[in-house]
Coordinates of C-alpha atoms and ligand atoms in Angstrom, one line a residue:
X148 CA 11.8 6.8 1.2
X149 CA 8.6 5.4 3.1
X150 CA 5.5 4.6 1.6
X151 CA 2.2 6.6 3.1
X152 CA -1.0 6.1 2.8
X153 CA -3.6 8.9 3.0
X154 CA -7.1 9.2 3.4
X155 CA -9.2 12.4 2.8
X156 CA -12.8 12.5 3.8
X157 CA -16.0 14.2 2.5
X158 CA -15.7 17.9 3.4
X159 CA -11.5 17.9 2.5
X160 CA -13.0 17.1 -1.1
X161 CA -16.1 19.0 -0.6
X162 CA -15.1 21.6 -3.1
X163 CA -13.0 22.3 -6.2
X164 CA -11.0 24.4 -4.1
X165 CA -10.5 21.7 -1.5
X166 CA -9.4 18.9 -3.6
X167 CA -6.6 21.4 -5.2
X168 CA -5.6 21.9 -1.3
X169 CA -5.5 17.9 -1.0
X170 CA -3.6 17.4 -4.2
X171 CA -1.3 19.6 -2.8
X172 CA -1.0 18.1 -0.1
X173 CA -0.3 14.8 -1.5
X174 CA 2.2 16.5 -4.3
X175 CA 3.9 17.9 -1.1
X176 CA 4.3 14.6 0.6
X177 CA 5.5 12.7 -2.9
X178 CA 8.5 15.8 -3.3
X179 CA 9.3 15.3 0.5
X180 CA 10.7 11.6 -1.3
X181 CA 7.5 9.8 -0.4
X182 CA 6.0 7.2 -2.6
X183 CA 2.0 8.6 -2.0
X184 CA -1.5 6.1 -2.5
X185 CA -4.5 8.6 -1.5
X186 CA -7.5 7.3 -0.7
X187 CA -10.5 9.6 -1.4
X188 CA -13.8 10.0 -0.8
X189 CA -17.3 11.2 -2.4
X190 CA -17.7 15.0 -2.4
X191 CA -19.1 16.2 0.9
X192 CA -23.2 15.3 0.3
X193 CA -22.9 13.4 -2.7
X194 CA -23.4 10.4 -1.4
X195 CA -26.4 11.4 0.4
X196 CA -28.2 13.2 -2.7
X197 CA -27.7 10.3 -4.8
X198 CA -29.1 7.6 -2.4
X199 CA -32.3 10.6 -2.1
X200 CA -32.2 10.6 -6.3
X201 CA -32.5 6.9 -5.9
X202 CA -35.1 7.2 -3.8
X203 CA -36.9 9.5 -6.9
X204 CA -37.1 6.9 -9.5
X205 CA -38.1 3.5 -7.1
X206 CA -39.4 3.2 -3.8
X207 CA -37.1 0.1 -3.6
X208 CA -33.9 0.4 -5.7
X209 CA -31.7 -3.0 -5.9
X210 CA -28.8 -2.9 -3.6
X211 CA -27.0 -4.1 -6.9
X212 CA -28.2 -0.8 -8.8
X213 CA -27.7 1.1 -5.3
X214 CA -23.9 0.1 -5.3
X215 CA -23.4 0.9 -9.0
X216 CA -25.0 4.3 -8.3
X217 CA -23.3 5.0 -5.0
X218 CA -19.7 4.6 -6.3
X219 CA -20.1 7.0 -8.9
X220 CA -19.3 9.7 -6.0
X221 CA -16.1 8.3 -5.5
X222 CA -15.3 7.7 -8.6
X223 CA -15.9 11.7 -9.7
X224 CA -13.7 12.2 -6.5
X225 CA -10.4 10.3 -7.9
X226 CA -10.8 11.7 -11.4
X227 CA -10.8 15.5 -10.3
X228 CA -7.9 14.9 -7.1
X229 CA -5.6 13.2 -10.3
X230 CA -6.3 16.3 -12.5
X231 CA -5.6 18.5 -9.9
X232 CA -2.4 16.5 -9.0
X233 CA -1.2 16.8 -12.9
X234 CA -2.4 20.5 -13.4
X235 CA 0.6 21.3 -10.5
X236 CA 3.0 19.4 -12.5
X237 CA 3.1 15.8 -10.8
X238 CA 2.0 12.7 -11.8
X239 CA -1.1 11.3 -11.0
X240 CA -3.5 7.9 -11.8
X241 CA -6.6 7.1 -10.5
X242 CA -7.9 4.1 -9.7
X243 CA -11.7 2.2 -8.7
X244 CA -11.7 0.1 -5.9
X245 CA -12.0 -2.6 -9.0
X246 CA -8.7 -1.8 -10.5
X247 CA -7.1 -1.5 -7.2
X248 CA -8.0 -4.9 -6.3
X249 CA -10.1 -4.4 -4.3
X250 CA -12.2 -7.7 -4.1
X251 CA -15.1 -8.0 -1.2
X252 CA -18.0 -10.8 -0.9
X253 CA -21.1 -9.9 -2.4
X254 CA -23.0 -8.5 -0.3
X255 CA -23.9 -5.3 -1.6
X256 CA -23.9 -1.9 0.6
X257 CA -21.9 -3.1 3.1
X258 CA -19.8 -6.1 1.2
X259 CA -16.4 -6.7 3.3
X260 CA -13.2 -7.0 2.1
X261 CA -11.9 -10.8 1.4
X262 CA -8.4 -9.6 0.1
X263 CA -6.3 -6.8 -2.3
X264 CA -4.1 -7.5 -4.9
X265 CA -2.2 -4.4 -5.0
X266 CA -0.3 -5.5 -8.4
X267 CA -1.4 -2.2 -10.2
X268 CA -0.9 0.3 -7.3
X269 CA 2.9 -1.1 -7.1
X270 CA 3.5 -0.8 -10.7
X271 CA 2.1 3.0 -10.6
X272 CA 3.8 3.6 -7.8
X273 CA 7.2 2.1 -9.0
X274 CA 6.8 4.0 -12.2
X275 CA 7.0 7.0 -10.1
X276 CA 3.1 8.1 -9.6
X277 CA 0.9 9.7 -7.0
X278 CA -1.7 6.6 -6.9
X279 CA -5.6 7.8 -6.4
X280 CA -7.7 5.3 -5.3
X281 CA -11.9 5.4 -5.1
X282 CA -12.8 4.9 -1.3
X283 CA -15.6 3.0 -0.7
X284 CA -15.9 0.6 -3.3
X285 CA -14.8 -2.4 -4.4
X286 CA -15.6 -5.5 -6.4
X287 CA -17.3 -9.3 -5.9
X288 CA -15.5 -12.4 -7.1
X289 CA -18.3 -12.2 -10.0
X290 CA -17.5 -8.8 -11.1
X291 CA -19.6 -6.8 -9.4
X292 CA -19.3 -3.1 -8.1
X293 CA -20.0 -3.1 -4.5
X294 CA -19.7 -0.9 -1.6
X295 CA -18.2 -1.3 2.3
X296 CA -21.3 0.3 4.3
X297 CA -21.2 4.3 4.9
X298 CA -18.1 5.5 6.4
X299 CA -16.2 3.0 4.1
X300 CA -13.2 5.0 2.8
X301 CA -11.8 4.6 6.2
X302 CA -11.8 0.7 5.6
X303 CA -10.7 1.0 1.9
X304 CA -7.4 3.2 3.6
X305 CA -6.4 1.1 6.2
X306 CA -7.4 -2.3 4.0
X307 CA -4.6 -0.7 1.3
X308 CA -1.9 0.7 3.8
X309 CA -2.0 -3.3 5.5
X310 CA -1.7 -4.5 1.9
X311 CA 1.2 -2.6 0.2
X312 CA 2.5 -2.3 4.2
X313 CA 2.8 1.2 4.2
X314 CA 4.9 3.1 6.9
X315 CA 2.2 5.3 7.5
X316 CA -1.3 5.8 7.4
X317 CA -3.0 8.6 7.6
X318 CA -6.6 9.3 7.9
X319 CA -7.2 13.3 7.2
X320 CA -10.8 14.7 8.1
X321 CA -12.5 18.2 9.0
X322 CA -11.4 17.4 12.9
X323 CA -7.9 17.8 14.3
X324 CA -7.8 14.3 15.5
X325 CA -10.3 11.8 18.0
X326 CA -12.0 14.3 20.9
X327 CA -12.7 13.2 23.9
X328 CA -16.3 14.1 22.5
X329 CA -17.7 15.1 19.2
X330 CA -16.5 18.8 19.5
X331 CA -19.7 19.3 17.7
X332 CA -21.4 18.7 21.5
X333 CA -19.1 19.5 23.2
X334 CA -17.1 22.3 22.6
X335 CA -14.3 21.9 25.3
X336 CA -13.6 18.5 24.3
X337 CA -9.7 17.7 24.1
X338 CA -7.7 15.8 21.6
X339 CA -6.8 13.0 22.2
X340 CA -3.2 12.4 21.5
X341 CA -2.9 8.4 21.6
X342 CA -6.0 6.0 22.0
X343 CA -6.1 2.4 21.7
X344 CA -7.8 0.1 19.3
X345 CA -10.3 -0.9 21.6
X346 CA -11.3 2.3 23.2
X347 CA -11.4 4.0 19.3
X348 CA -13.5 0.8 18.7
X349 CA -16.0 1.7 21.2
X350 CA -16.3 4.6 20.4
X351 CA -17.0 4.7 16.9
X352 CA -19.3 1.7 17.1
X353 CA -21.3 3.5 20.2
X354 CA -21.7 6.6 17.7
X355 CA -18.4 8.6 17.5
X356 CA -19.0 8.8 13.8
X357 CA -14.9 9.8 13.4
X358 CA -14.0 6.7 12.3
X359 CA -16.0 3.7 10.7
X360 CA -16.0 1.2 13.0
X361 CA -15.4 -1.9 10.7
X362 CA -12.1 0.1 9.2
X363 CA -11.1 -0.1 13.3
X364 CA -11.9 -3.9 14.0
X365 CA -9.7 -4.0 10.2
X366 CA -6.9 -2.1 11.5
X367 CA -6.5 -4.1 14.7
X368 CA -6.9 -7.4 13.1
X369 CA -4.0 -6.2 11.0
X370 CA -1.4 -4.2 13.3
X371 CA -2.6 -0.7 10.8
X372 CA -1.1 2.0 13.0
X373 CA -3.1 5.0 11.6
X374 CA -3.0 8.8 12.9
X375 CA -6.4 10.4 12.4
X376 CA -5.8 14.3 11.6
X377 CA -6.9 17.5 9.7
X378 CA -6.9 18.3 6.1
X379 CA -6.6 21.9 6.5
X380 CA -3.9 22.3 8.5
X381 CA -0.5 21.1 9.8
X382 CA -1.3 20.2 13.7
X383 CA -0.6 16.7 14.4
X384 CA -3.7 14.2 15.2
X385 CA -4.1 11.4 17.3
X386 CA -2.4 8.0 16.8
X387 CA -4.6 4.9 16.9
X388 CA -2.7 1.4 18.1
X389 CA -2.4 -1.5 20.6
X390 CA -2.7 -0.6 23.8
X391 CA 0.0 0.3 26.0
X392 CA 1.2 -0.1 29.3
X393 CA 0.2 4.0 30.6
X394 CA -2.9 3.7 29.3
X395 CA -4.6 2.2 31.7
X396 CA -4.2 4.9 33.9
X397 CA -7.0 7.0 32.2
X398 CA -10.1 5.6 33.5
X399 CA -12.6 7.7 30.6
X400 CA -10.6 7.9 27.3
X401 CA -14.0 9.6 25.7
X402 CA -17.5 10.5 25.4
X403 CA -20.1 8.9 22.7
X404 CA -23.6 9.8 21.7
X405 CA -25.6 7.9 19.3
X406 CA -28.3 9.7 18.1
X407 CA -31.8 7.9 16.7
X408 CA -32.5 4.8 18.2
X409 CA -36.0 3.3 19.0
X410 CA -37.2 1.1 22.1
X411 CA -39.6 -1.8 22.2
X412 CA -41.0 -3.2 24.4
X413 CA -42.7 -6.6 24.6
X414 CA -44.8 -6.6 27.8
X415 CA -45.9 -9.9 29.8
X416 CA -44.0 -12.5 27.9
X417 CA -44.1 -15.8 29.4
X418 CA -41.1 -17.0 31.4
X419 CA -40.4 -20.4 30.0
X420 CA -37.3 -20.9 27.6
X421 CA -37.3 -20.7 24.3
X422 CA -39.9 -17.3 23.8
X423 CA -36.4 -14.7 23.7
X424 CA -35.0 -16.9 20.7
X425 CA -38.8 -17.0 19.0
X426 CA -39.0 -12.8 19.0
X427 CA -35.2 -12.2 18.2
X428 CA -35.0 -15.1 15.7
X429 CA -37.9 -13.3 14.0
X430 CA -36.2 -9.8 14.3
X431 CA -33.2 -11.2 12.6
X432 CA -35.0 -12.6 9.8
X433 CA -35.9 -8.5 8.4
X434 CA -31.8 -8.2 9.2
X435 CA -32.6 -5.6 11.7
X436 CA -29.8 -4.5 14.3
X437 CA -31.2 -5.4 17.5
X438 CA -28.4 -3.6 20.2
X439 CA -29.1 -3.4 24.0
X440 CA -31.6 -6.3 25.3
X441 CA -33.4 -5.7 28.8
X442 CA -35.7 -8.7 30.0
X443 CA -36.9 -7.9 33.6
X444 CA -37.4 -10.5 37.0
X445 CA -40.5 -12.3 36.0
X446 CA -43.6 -11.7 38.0
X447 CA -46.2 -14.5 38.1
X448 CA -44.7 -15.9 35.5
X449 CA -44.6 -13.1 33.0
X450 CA -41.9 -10.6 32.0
X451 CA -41.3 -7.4 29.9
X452 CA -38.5 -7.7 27.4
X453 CA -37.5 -3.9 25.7
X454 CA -34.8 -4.1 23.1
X455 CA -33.0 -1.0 21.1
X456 CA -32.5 -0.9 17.0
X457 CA -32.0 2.3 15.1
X458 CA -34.6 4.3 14.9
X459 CA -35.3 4.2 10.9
X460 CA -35.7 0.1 11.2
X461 CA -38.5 0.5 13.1
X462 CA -41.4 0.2 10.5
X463 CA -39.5 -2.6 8.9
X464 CA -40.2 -5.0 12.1
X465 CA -43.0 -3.1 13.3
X466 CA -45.4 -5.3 11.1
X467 CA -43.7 -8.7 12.4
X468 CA -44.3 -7.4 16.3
X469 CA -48.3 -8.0 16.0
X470 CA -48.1 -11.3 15.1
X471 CA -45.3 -12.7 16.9
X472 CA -46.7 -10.9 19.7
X473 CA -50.2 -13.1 18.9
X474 CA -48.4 -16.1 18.5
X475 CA -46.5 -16.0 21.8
X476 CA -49.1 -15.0 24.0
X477 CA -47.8 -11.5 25.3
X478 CA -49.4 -9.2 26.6
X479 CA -48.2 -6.0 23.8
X480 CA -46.0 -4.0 22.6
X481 CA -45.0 -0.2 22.4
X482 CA -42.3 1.1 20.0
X483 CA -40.9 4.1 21.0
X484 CA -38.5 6.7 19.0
X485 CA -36.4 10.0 20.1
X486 CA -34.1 8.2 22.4
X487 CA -30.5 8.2 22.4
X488 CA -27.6 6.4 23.3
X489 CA -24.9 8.4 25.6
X490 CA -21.8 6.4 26.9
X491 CA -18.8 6.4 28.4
X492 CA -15.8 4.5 27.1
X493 CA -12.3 4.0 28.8
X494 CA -9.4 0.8 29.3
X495 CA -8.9 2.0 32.6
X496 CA -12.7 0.7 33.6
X497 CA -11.2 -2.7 33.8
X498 CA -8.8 -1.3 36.9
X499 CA -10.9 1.1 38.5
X500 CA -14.2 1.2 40.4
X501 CA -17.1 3.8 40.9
X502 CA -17.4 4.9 37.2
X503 CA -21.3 3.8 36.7
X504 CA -22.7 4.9 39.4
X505 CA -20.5 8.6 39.5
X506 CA -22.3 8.3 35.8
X507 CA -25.6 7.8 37.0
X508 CA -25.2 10.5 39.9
X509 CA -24.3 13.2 38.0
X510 CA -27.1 12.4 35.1
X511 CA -29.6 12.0 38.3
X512 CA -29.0 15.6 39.3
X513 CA -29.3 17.4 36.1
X514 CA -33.0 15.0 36.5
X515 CA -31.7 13.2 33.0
X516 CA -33.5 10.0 33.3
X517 CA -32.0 7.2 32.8
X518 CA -34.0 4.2 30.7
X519 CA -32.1 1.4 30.0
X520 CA -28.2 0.5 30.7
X521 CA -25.6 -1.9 29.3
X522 CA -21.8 -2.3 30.0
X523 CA -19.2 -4.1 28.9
X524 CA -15.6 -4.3 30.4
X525 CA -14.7 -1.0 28.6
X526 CA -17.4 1.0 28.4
X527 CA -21.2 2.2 30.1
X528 CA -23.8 3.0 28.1
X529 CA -27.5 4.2 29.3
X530 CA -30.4 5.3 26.9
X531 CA -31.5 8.8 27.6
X532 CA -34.3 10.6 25.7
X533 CA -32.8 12.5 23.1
X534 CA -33.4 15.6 23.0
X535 CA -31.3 15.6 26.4
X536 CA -28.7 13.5 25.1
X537 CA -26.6 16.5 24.3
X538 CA -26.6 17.9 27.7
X539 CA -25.9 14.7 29.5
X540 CA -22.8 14.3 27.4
X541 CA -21.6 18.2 28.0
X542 CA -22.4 17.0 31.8
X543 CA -21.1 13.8 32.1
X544 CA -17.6 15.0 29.9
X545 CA -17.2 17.6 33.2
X546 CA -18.1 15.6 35.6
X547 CA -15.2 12.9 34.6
X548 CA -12.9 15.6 34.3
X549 CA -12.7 15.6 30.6
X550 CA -12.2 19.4 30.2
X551 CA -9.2 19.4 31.9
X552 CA -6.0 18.9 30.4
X553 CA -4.4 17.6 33.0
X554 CA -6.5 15.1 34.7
X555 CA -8.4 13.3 31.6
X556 CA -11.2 11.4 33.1
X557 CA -9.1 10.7 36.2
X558 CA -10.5 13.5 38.3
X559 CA -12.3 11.6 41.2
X560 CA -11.4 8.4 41.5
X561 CA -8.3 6.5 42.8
X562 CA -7.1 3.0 41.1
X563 CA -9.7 0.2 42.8
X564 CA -7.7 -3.3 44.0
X565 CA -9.8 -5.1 42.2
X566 CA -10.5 -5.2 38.5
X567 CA -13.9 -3.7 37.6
X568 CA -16.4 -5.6 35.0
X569 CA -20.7 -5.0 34.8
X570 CA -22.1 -4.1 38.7
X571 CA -18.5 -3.7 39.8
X572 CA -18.4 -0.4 37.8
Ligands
ADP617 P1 -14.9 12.4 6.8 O1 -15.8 12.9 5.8 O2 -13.5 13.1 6.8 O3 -14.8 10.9 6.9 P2 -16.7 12.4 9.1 O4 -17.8 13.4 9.0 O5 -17.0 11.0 8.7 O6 -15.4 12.9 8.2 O7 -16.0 12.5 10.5 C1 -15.6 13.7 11.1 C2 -16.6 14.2 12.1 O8 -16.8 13.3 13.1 C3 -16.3 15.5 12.7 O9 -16.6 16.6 12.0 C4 -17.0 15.4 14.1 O10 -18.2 16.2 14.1 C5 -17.4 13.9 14.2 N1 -17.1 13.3 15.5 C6 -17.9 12.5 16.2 N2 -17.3 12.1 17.3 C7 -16.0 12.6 17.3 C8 -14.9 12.6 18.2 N3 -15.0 11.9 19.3 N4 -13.8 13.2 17.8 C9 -13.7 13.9 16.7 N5 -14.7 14.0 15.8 C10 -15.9 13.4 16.1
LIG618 N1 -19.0 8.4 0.5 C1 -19.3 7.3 1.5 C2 -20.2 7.9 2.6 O1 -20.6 9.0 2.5 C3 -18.1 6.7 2.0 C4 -17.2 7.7 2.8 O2 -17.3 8.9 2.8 O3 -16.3 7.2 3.6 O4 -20.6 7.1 3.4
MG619 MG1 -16.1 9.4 7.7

């Protein structure tokens, strides 16, 4: 008998015909002599129409009324999969993130996870229940509801499966598995059949929106094997773990776009130290993301610093830019929206050469220009205008050989006998 735990997004619960396909799914697994913890999440939309309800009654809700609001979606969810589960016969409970023991800090909207006391799940499950637990949510050391930031079933699944130690953990979505691209943009994107924490990492923090990329960092921290597969059919997915020796050998594991971003930029800031911390300290203050930083060579003793932050942060530090702008003694600023992130993510960077600037050649002859770039040891990233992004990623997925099944983003380049990192790309 092993122990599973499975997760089912949005759109596998996005109807009343979809959650009696998911219970069962999960009644199927139990009879298969399974014990069965599901993990679901709000009803496709529902958490969207009820932060826009929110949005009805008070321009600024509380993100303590926010969180008690939000989890209402889940909670709908694990009532109706439960009924379902007991209307074929089985035996189902559902639980909150509360009763599951779930307990997070307080930080509402995007509390973390400090630890699970899985007492009552146990006892369900050794009583011989399906357990249904509410995605999502949990609750603060002083008894609040709060809520793990969107995309936070995925952390409530793999937080559970390290906690009971499940033999399996399974994340179903409306996607056969990770693509080597959001199949949404590109449509001959491949599955990919094994991928490792850190590339899956990458890629959901640099916009692959598959995974949430906190329930990623969670299941590495923790050893959480997890296959990521599809809810409405039988096809297996793609298995997320440590990396392995053969993995290396594909240089581009996938393709991200990250849609909505802004740039700013600070123009003639003094050169002398301290000025970088006074702007960023000031950003940090309105808890604004700030993501890629570019500060050019000075020139007579000035510089231009542009930095990134998603695009609906923008009037929240807008106001602070005039002033600190005043108080520094630059020479402006310009925001500017409707620019996208597009990157490139692969382990194999680390052993091969030639990847940035094959990147920037084959953007520079479909004329896509290219703003801003960053890189890290796995992965290049370069902020395109968006309404391009789309095509650069379609291009760029070719041009590494991504479409093909044999050759996954091996297609022109030979192993480099020197480790790559930054320029070296
Ligand atoms: P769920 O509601 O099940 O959590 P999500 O909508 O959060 O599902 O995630 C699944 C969606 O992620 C897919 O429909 C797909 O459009 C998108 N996606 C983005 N990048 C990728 C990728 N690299 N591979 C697969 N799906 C991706
Ligand atoms: N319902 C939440 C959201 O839409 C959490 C989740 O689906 O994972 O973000
Ligand atoms: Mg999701």
């Amino acid at each position: 008998m092993s122990l599973i735990v499975q997760k089912y997004g949005g759109t596998s619960v996005g109807s009343p015909e979809r959650i009696l396909n998911v219970a069962r799914r999960i009644l199927e697994t139990q009879r298969a002599g399974n014990q069965v913890v599901a993990v679901v999440s709000a009803m496709s939309g529902v958490t969207d129409s009820l932060i826009k309800l929110a949005g009805q009654v008070a321009p600024h809700p509380t993100e303590r009324e926010m969180d008690v609001l939000l989890s209402t979606g889940e909670q709908t969810t694990i009532a109706l999969t439960a009924m379902a589960v007991n209307g074929f016969g089985g035996h189902a409970v559902s639980l909150t993130g509360a009763q599951a023991g779930i307990v997070t800090d307080g930080f509402h909207t995007k509390a973390k996870i400090t630890n699970i006391t899985p007492r009552r799940i146990h006892e369900f499950l050794d009583a011989g229940s399906i357990v249904i637990v509410a995605g999502f949510q949990g609750e603060s050391f002083e008894g609040q509801i709060t809520t793990l930031g969107r995309g936070g079933s995925d952390l409530t699944a793999i937080a559970v499966a390290a906690a009971i130690k499940a033999d399996l953990c399974q994340i179903f979505t409306d996607v056969d598995g990770v693509y080597s691209c959001d199949p949404r943009i590109v449509k001959s994107a491949r599955k990919i059949l094994e991928i490792s924490y850190d590339e899956m990492l990458e890629m959901a923090s640099l916009g692959s929106k598959v995974m949430q990329s906190r329930s990623v960092e969670f299941a590495k921290k923790f050893g959480v094997i997890f296959e990521v597969r599809s809810s409405f059919n039988d096809q297996p997915g793609t298995l997320v773990k440590h990396e392995t020796a053969g993995m290396e050998q594909v240089v581009i594991r996938g393709v991200s776009v990250d849609r909505k971003q802004a740039k700013v930029t600070i123009s003639r800031v003094r050169d002398k130290p301290g000025v970088a911390s006074r702007i960023f300290n000031e950003i940090a203050t309105v808890n604004v993301n700030v993501d890629m930083i570019v500060q050019n060579v000075s020139d007579a003793g000035t510089t231009d610093i542009s930095f990134t932050i998603p695009a609906d942060e923008l009037p929240k530090i807008e106001k602070h830019l005039g002033p600190i702008v005043t108080e520094i003694g630059a020479g402006g600023f310009a925001a500017q929206a409707g620019i996208a992130k597009l990157s490139v993510v692969g382990i194999g960077m680390r052993s091969h050469s030639g990847v940035a600037a094959r990147m920037f050649e084959l953007l520079g002859q479909a004329e896509i220009n290219i703003q801003m770039i960053t890189t890290s040891e796995i992965k290049i990233s370069v902020i395109v205008d968006e309404d391009r992004v789309d095509e650069g990623a379609r291009i760029v997925h070719a041009g590494f050989g991504l479409d093909e099944p044999d050759s996954p983003g091996n297609a022109f380049l030979e192993p480099a006998a020197v480790g790559g990192n930054g320029l070296q790309k």
